XYZ file of C-alpha atoms in Angstrom:
565
model
C 85.661 38.278 63.332
C 82.720 36.461 63.829
C 79.274 37.123 64.949
C 79.648 35.833 68.431
C 81.935 34.972 70.909
C 81.948 33.700 74.597
C 83.629 36.745 76.892
C 86.063 34.197 78.235
C 86.645 34.054 73.730
C 86.400 38.140 73.528
C 88.522 38.793 76.488
C 91.752 36.453 74.291
C 90.172 39.063 71.038
C 91.171 42.510 72.813
C 94.404 41.362 74.253
C 95.719 39.855 70.959
C 94.008 43.396 69.331
C 96.380 45.012 72.201
C 99.216 43.098 70.839
C 99.556 41.432 74.525
C 102.228 38.414 73.642
C 102.795 36.834 77.280
C 100.543 36.975 79.962
C 102.171 35.908 83.593
C 99.131 33.985 85.831
C 98.844 31.093 87.700
C 95.190 28.804 86.923
C 92.280 28.096 89.116
C 88.904 26.344 88.457
C 86.526 30.137 87.813
C 89.253 30.971 85.457
C 89.036 27.485 83.376
C 87.096 29.020 80.398
C 89.905 31.960 80.043
C 91.782 29.484 79.533
C 90.076 26.856 77.380
C 89.346 29.983 74.604
C 93.899 30.515 75.491
C 93.883 26.509 74.407
C 91.629 26.782 71.364
C 91.794 30.100 70.096
C 95.519 30.827 67.271
C 96.507 34.366 69.103
C 99.695 34.606 69.852
C 100.337 35.024 73.378
C 102.383 32.856 75.292
C 101.241 31.827 78.436
C 103.674 32.101 81.437
C 102.405 29.626 84.112
C 103.847 30.805 87.851
C 103.903 29.382 90.815
C 102.307 32.025 92.653
C 100.218 34.483 92.042
C 102.686 37.295 93.325
C 105.301 35.921 91.395
C 102.805 36.824 88.329
C 102.116 40.426 88.951
C 105.986 40.969 89.866
C 106.637 38.980 86.236
C 104.883 41.745 84.471
C 105.364 44.549 86.132
C 109.237 43.814 85.235
C 108.361 42.554 82.115
C 106.708 46.311 80.945
C 109.170 48.197 82.350
C 111.600 46.767 79.784
C 109.519 46.345 76.397
C 107.642 49.661 77.105
C 104.498 47.674 76.825
C 101.515 46.777 78.838
C 102.297 44.077 81.336
C 99.775 41.437 82.198
C 98.918 39.358 84.567
C 96.382 36.891 85.551
C 94.739 34.891 88.533
C 91.828 33.266 90.244
C 89.090 34.127 92.660
C 89.539 34.261 96.547
C 93.160 34.256 97.237
C 94.318 34.634 94.230
C 93.422 37.796 93.683
C 94.414 38.795 97.407
C 97.458 37.221 95.988
C 97.923 39.179 92.644
C 97.285 42.519 94.664
C 100.506 43.166 96.355
C 102.400 42.923 92.700
C 99.803 45.946 91.307
C 100.024 48.302 93.803
C 103.591 48.553 93.604
C 103.124 48.885 89.637
C 100.605 51.680 90.747
C 103.005 53.127 92.808
C 105.785 53.289 90.995
C 103.723 54.418 87.507
C 104.495 51.282 86.058
C 101.351 49.367 83.717
C 99.997 46.166 84.981
C 96.677 45.090 83.829
C 95.572 42.278 86.399
C 92.577 40.195 85.116
C 90.354 37.875 87.691
C 88.286 35.521 88.014
C 85.245 35.184 90.546
C 81.956 33.322 90.982
C 79.177 33.393 89.163
C 77.178 36.729 89.087
C 74.255 34.574 90.214
C 76.329 33.210 93.678
C 76.667 36.531 94.724
C 75.482 36.745 98.221
C 74.691 33.596 98.275
C 78.517 32.234 100.426
C 79.693 30.284 97.604
C 83.354 29.078 98.349
C 85.488 32.220 97.321
C 83.561 34.523 97.361
C 85.384 38.580 98.150
C 84.304 41.856 96.774
C 87.193 42.290 94.037
C 86.244 45.641 93.184
C 86.351 47.757 97.020
C 89.515 45.591 96.989
C 91.469 46.695 94.216
C 89.332 50.210 94.075
C 91.968 52.696 96.292
C 95.157 50.540 95.100
C 94.892 50.073 91.224
C 94.315 53.393 88.317
C 91.493 52.078 86.938
C 89.376 48.961 87.908
C 85.939 46.955 87.501
C 84.351 44.085 87.806
C 82.177 43.057 84.817
C 78.756 41.824 85.352
C 77.560 41.737 81.370
C 79.795 39.993 78.794
C 78.867 42.694 76.677
C 81.105 45.427 78.614
C 84.106 43.358 78.080
C 85.818 44.727 75.359
C 84.884 48.452 76.429
C 86.896 47.275 80.243
C 89.612 46.724 78.224
C 89.812 49.959 76.254
C 89.403 51.841 79.079
C 91.820 49.575 81.503
C 94.326 50.066 78.688
C 93.940 53.832 78.329
C 93.958 54.737 81.559
C 97.414 52.143 82.072
C 99.369 54.292 79.588
C 98.288 57.986 79.506
C 99.004 60.631 81.863
C 100.376 59.105 84.886
C 100.631 55.241 83.962
C 99.270 52.810 86.382
C 98.034 49.301 86.534
C 94.271 48.329 86.402
C 92.435 45.576 87.390
C 89.243 43.276 85.898
C 87.034 40.855 87.889
C 85.477 38.292 85.367
C 82.967 36.451 86.944
C 83.056 32.686 85.861
C 79.367 32.459 83.945
C 80.269 36.148 82.309
C 83.113 34.225 80.124
C 80.375 32.256 79.281
C 78.274 34.762 77.539
C 77.967 36.133 74.352
C 79.971 39.282 73.007
C 79.124 40.616 69.711
C 82.348 40.346 67.245
C 81.869 43.943 66.032
C 82.762 45.215 69.570
C 86.554 43.501 69.439
C 88.709 47.358 68.355
C 90.935 48.709 70.213
C 92.749 52.283 69.960
C 96.276 51.555 69.224
C 97.755 54.306 70.750
C 97.215 52.367 74.122
C 99.665 49.875 72.877
C 102.439 50.913 74.424
C 103.352 53.303 77.294
C 103.496 56.385 77.548
C 100.606 57.162 75.034
C 99.110 60.295 73.743
C 101.960 62.736 75.557
C 101.437 66.138 76.247
C 103.809 68.918 76.693
C 103.911 71.733 79.737
C 102.945 75.010 79.165
C 105.352 76.832 77.501
C 105.372 79.694 79.755
C 105.886 77.525 82.169
C 108.739 76.952 80.571
C 110.140 79.852 79.119
C 110.005 80.451 83.264
C 112.068 77.464 84.019
C 115.292 78.897 81.503
C 115.252 81.617 82.647
C 115.862 80.397 86.461
C 118.273 77.669 85.131
C 120.378 80.045 83.671
C 120.254 82.530 86.381
C 121.364 80.107 88.535
C 125.461 79.348 89.409
C 125.382 75.725 90.664
C 122.193 74.117 89.500
C 121.700 70.193 89.776
C 118.978 67.667 87.892
C 117.363 65.279 90.155
C 115.800 62.624 87.822
C 113.197 59.942 88.739
C 111.413 57.144 86.837
C 109.636 59.240 84.528
C 112.355 59.591 82.773
C 113.166 55.937 81.458
C 109.659 55.706 81.387
C 109.244 58.787 78.628
C 112.580 57.300 76.598
C 114.066 60.884 77.750
C 117.556 59.429 78.355
C 119.326 61.195 75.530
C 117.182 64.509 75.512
C 118.531 64.598 79.622
C 121.796 64.539 78.775
C 121.897 67.315 75.637
C 120.331 69.760 78.232
C 123.560 68.491 80.853
C 126.514 68.343 78.582
C 125.427 72.117 77.047
C 125.066 73.508 80.842
C 127.722 71.507 82.877
C 125.266 70.042 85.018
C 125.429 67.809 87.764
C 122.813 65.256 86.987
C 121.299 63.238 90.158
C 119.003 60.805 90.446
C 116.855 58.273 92.662
C 116.690 54.715 92.832
C 114.346 54.373 90.898
C 115.640 56.691 88.419
C 119.036 54.836 87.051
C 119.585 54.853 84.093
C 118.662 58.189 83.227
C 122.301 58.367 82.314
C 124.683 56.204 81.945
C 126.668 55.530 85.249
C 129.909 55.796 83.836
C 128.361 59.768 82.395
C 130.656 62.293 83.266
C 127.908 64.018 84.267
C 125.909 61.715 86.340
C 126.824 61.948 90.205
C 124.378 58.477 91.039
C 121.822 58.376 93.664
C 121.012 60.782 96.464
C 119.414 59.839 99.359
C 118.388 58.006 101.822
C 119.524 54.573 101.132
C 121.962 54.619 98.350
C 123.232 57.994 98.988
C 126.901 58.421 100.901
C 128.255 62.149 102.225
C 129.391 62.836 98.700
C 126.966 62.998 96.850
C 124.586 64.455 99.383
C 127.131 67.102 99.550
C 126.473 68.132 95.680
C 122.716 68.582 96.703
C 123.570 69.986 99.770
C 125.722 73.080 97.721
C 123.375 73.591 94.689
C 121.606 77.079 94.404
C 118.255 75.838 92.259
C 117.356 71.905 92.482
C 115.414 70.804 89.284
C 113.388 67.912 90.253
C 112.730 65.490 87.121
C 109.710 62.942 87.364
C 110.660 62.588 90.745
C 108.313 62.868 93.510
C 111.059 64.689 96.195
C 109.635 61.863 99.103
C 111.760 61.191 102.177
C 113.959 58.832 100.645
C 115.284 60.773 97.689
C 115.449 64.403 100.030
C 116.193 62.202 103.190
C 113.316 63.344 104.974
C 112.616 67.076 102.882
C 116.230 68.093 104.353
C 118.751 67.726 101.278
C 117.330 69.662 99.267
C 116.530 72.058 102.284
C 113.419 73.899 101.436
C 115.071 77.760 100.770
C 116.810 76.353 97.516
C 114.676 77.277 94.677
C 113.140 74.043 93.246
C 111.595 73.644 89.527
C 109.755 70.658 89.485
C 108.583 68.369 86.458
C 106.154 65.491 86.215
C 103.374 63.785 84.899
C 101.030 63.604 87.842
C 100.041 67.522 89.233
C 99.542 65.642 92.415
C 103.728 65.782 93.086
C 103.643 69.454 91.935
C 104.472 71.513 95.439
C 103.667 68.700 97.784
C 106.738 68.538 99.323
C 108.872 71.611 97.888
C 107.470 75.630 97.040
C 107.870 75.546 93.351
C 109.037 78.040 91.666
C 107.966 76.739 88.403
C 105.929 73.614 87.984
C 105.874 72.218 84.651
C 102.992 69.751 83.880
C 103.704 67.280 80.964
C 105.746 64.485 79.286
C 109.233 64.598 80.476
C 110.585 64.031 77.006
C 108.153 66.160 74.999
C 109.273 69.239 78.031
C 112.708 68.452 78.124
C 112.541 68.535 74.141
C 111.027 72.333 74.115
C 113.038 73.057 77.687
C 116.543 72.304 75.605
C 115.937 74.519 72.512
C 114.484 77.744 74.945
C 118.117 77.160 76.632
C 119.911 76.212 73.801
C 118.639 80.023 72.509
C 118.816 82.113 75.007
C 122.701 80.626 76.088
C 124.232 83.642 75.692
C 122.257 85.239 78.827
C 123.036 82.480 81.462
C 125.144 84.100 84.439
C 128.757 84.128 84.194
C 131.049 81.790 86.707
C 129.298 79.000 86.635
C 130.012 75.332 88.655
C 132.137 73.116 86.295
C 129.492 69.771 86.279
C 132.249 67.203 85.309
C 134.575 68.624 87.924
C 131.779 68.432 91.067
C 130.960 64.740 89.315
C 134.707 64.095 89.174
C 134.998 65.189 93.008
C 131.788 63.716 93.995
C 132.474 59.751 92.782
C 136.464 59.715 93.478
C 134.862 60.179 97.165
C 132.554 58.583 96.737
C 134.209 55.257 95.146
C 137.115 55.058 97.395
C 136.719 53.556 99.561
C 134.191 51.054 98.311
C 137.148 49.933 96.262
C 139.160 49.331 99.382
C 136.397 46.868 100.914
C 135.485 45.752 97.716
C 139.413 43.993 96.974
C 139.078 42.530 100.382
C 139.170 39.386 101.414
C 137.657 39.704 104.594
C 135.375 36.918 105.965
C 132.024 36.725 105.915
C 132.811 38.323 101.990
C 131.439 41.888 102.145
C 128.467 43.145 99.618
C 130.797 46.248 98.138
C 133.377 42.323 96.611
C 129.456 41.158 95.212
C 128.664 44.691 93.237
C 132.518 44.989 92.104
C 132.801 41.588 90.593
C 129.104 42.097 88.750
C 130.194 45.266 87.714
C 132.968 43.990 86.106
C 131.964 40.926 84.368
C 128.133 41.599 83.162
C 127.597 42.262 79.714
C 127.190 46.039 79.292
C 123.653 45.539 78.317
C 122.383 43.384 81.250
C 119.651 43.735 83.597
C 119.820 43.841 87.455
C 116.957 43.031 89.133
C 117.426 43.607 93.050
C 115.545 43.109 96.295
C 115.339 45.445 99.333
C 117.322 44.788 102.509
C 121.252 44.657 101.486
C 120.635 44.541 97.859
C 118.705 48.442 97.047
C 121.343 50.038 98.884
C 124.226 48.203 97.592
C 123.430 48.403 93.806
C 121.738 51.641 94.174
C 125.045 53.100 95.088
C 127.911 50.881 93.490
C 125.875 49.068 90.364
C 127.272 51.037 87.195
C 125.399 50.538 83.621
C 127.671 51.956 80.724
C 123.929 52.389 78.866
C 121.637 54.798 79.819
C 117.957 53.044 79.960
C 116.358 50.204 82.334
C 118.708 48.009 83.383
C 118.645 48.379 87.035
C 114.530 46.937 88.462
C 113.834 47.291 92.003
C 110.284 47.867 93.908
C 110.555 51.198 95.596
C 107.104 51.768 96.392
C 106.677 49.023 98.582
C 110.380 47.304 98.975
C 107.761 43.759 99.312
C 110.367 41.253 100.121
C 110.109 38.303 96.970
C 110.503 40.769 94.203
C 113.975 40.433 92.397
C 113.438 36.541 91.133
C 110.227 37.349 89.488
C 111.435 40.510 88.218
C 113.879 38.617 86.623
C 112.501 36.245 85.039
C 110.050 39.067 83.974
C 113.031 41.253 82.264
C 113.894 38.086 80.968
C 111.127 37.164 78.903
C 110.500 40.353 78.126
C 114.033 41.209 77.195
C 115.172 37.359 75.805
C 118.891 39.112 74.209
C 119.944 40.696 77.662
C 121.477 38.911 80.614
C 119.087 39.661 83.502
C 120.381 38.816 86.690
C 118.503 38.926 90.537
C 119.989 39.782 93.470
C 118.410 38.446 96.933
C 119.056 38.621 100.638
C 118.451 35.212 101.877
C 115.431 36.474 103.311
C 113.948 37.289 100.236
C 114.572 33.814 98.613
C 112.136 32.561 101.105
C 109.510 34.821 99.560
C 110.068 33.470 96.259
C 112.145 29.906 96.063
C 109.166 28.236 93.863
C 109.890 30.013 90.749
C 113.298 28.121 90.605
C 110.832 25.990 88.481
C 109.217 27.966 86.649
C 112.829 29.055 85.342
C 113.986 26.100 84.807
C 110.884 24.645 82.802
C 111.460 27.738 80.890
C 115.472 27.389 80.312
C 116.007 30.979 80.982
C 119.584 31.737 81.314
C 118.822 33.883 84.299
C 121.715 34.437 87.390
C 120.887 34.732 90.554
C 122.998 35.386 93.552
C 121.547 35.119 96.908
C 123.462 37.324 99.467
C 123.372 34.776 102.643
C 123.629 35.978 105.975
C 120.733 34.526 107.843
C 119.099 37.723 108.689
C 116.841 39.827 108.017
C 119.056 42.872 107.877
C 117.617 46.143 107.055
C 115.031 45.636 110.175
C 118.101 44.477 112.378
C 120.282 47.128 111.285
C 117.961 49.636 112.164
C 117.779 47.963 115.906
C 121.340 48.882 116.160
C 120.701 52.469 115.158
C 117.816 52.874 116.907
C 116.635 50.928 119.823
C 120.412 50.148 121.498
C 121.054 46.664 119.348
C 117.800 45.624 121.395
C 117.691 42.554 118.340
C 114.111 41.092 118.533
C 112.819 38.228 116.209
C 115.244 39.192 113.472
C 117.582 36.184 112.727
C 116.912 33.126 111.168
C 118.895 29.533 110.600
C 121.460 29.277 107.964
C 120.086 27.817 104.554
C 122.091 26.181 101.785
C 120.647 27.522 98.404
C 123.145 26.211 96.441
C 121.381 22.657 97.509
C 117.620 24.169 96.783
C 118.509 25.068 93.485
C 120.516 21.994 92.952
C 117.315 20.260 92.926
C 115.446 22.481 90.756
C 118.126 21.261 87.827
C 120.047 24.730 88.425
C 123.863 25.427 87.927
C 124.625 26.666 91.477
C 127.947 27.688 93.665
C 128.614 28.065 97.155
C 131.037 30.559 98.537
C 132.276 31.131 101.591
C 135.967 32.367 100.764
C 136.479 35.364 98.660
C 139.608 34.527 96.858
C 137.092 32.218 94.651
C 134.361 34.218 94.150
C 135.802 36.317 91.471
C 136.257 32.784 89.199
C 132.725 31.574 89.932
C 131.067 35.316 89.299
C 132.836 35.250 86.320
C 131.599 30.806 85.478
C 128.266 31.840 86.264
C 127.839 34.530 84.045
C 129.685 32.679 80.772
C 127.814 29.472 81.570
C 124.375 30.241 79.505
C 121.967 28.098 82.019
C 119.733 29.430 84.795
C 122.696 29.321 87.674
C 122.389 30.635 90.881
C 125.269 31.404 93.714
C 124.991 31.349 97.429
C 127.238 33.753 99.168
C 127.932 33.637 102.672
C 128.520 37.418 103.160
C 128.904 40.104 105.686
C 125.125 41.232 107.443
C 124.179 44.570 107.122
C 123.743 45.757 110.631
C 127.842 44.823 110.751
C 128.209 46.680 106.872
C 129.779 50.296 105.997
C 126.042 51.049 103.610
C 125.481 53.537 101.857
C 122.434 54.397 104.335
C 122.182 57.425 105.937
C 119.555 57.032 108.081
C 117.587 53.152 109.091
C 114.221 53.354 110.988
C 114.132 54.043 113.744
């Protein structure tokens, strides 16, 4: 390592040392020294040029979810810094480590009204786990180390570093370029919950007749899928998930009830939770969606709650036992405790497999009836059913809010545990899934990646069709096309006596737009043709888009128990 580097070179070398392989971002004049360092140095990092900074952050988010590494995105000062923010907020609230790097006006220009001046530190402060603006180049190595430590330890989250233009040119000592290798991946430096609390939790579970597990996204973050399955099988316990918790068990597992709650849950899955005499929340915040506004379970049910973040425990439910620790490590210790005390388990416990079989049968029978219908416009159930039928086992589906999220949360079934479904549940911004599919495809190129979006979402993100073409990513895009912001219109129907206001827009030929970008495309309005088109699009090995003229959400049998009122 040379004794002296520029600030921009130091940043590149720090990212290289943290084993960063991809950066998602968009160029700007205040970022020129950083781009020049990326161009000149040999570092093994590929820069993915995006068409919007929001997209860059969403790509980094999904990339982090499928690689277990920190996702890195960057953008310039001013508008670029504001556009990067939505993705960092989403990642932070979803416990995903994403580093946002923004450039800024020179330190010497502050307060002199230069173009794009913005107090970025104040902007990002409440919305990231850690955040700083660099004033001196010598601070860069320490700032990067602090960011990676913050993002990967404890509750994972996003971080932001603001790097002024002149600081990128100032010198940094080469001896300061070192990293803590444990922070290259997440979760890092894990810890297990208190053993006494684990013993208490085991006793409560063994004394329960109808225990139910409800798992959030931290199970997959922690890599706890196998130990979760061992506990469920040992005790024959039904396992429910939040929307983000999908993949905690394989979708077809005989103990996997599926998603519960207001978005993706249905009456049979609600009944499982409602029948429990003990609920064990595992890396789940027990928020309004999962619990249907804290009604299921009700607050008289004994609760055990495991989370890496102590602030979630006892926030919404009186909790008998709180377990603060890493999901994988804590469940491993809990399994040992349960297995060694199995002989004292209460008699006449519920048959979890029978409970799940009954709930799934009641859930999927009406779904399959609708999925086989040739009604027009095409029903969303048919789309999900055909993707279940033809997608490879290791496929990764990225879904936007609106029509895709409830349908795919309820009915998409991956045969494998792990991260095979991604959606932005924290803030639910439209325009997420196409960019997320790009990040997932770059992070896991061996998996078929699918973006499912409504036509409202397509309008937010269509510029990234060029990105998909430029990098020749064989992503399948499904546009559920119904010319409406469906979630809002369905809420107006439910809560406002069908007073529809400013929610409908004109039909767009999304297939033609994709074709202009060089993407293979189909438009389908006849349900009889849909199966052959989906099969062809999956098998073509190229970027592909299917524009499906679909039933509007307000007219559909959507798995949503309560619309906004």
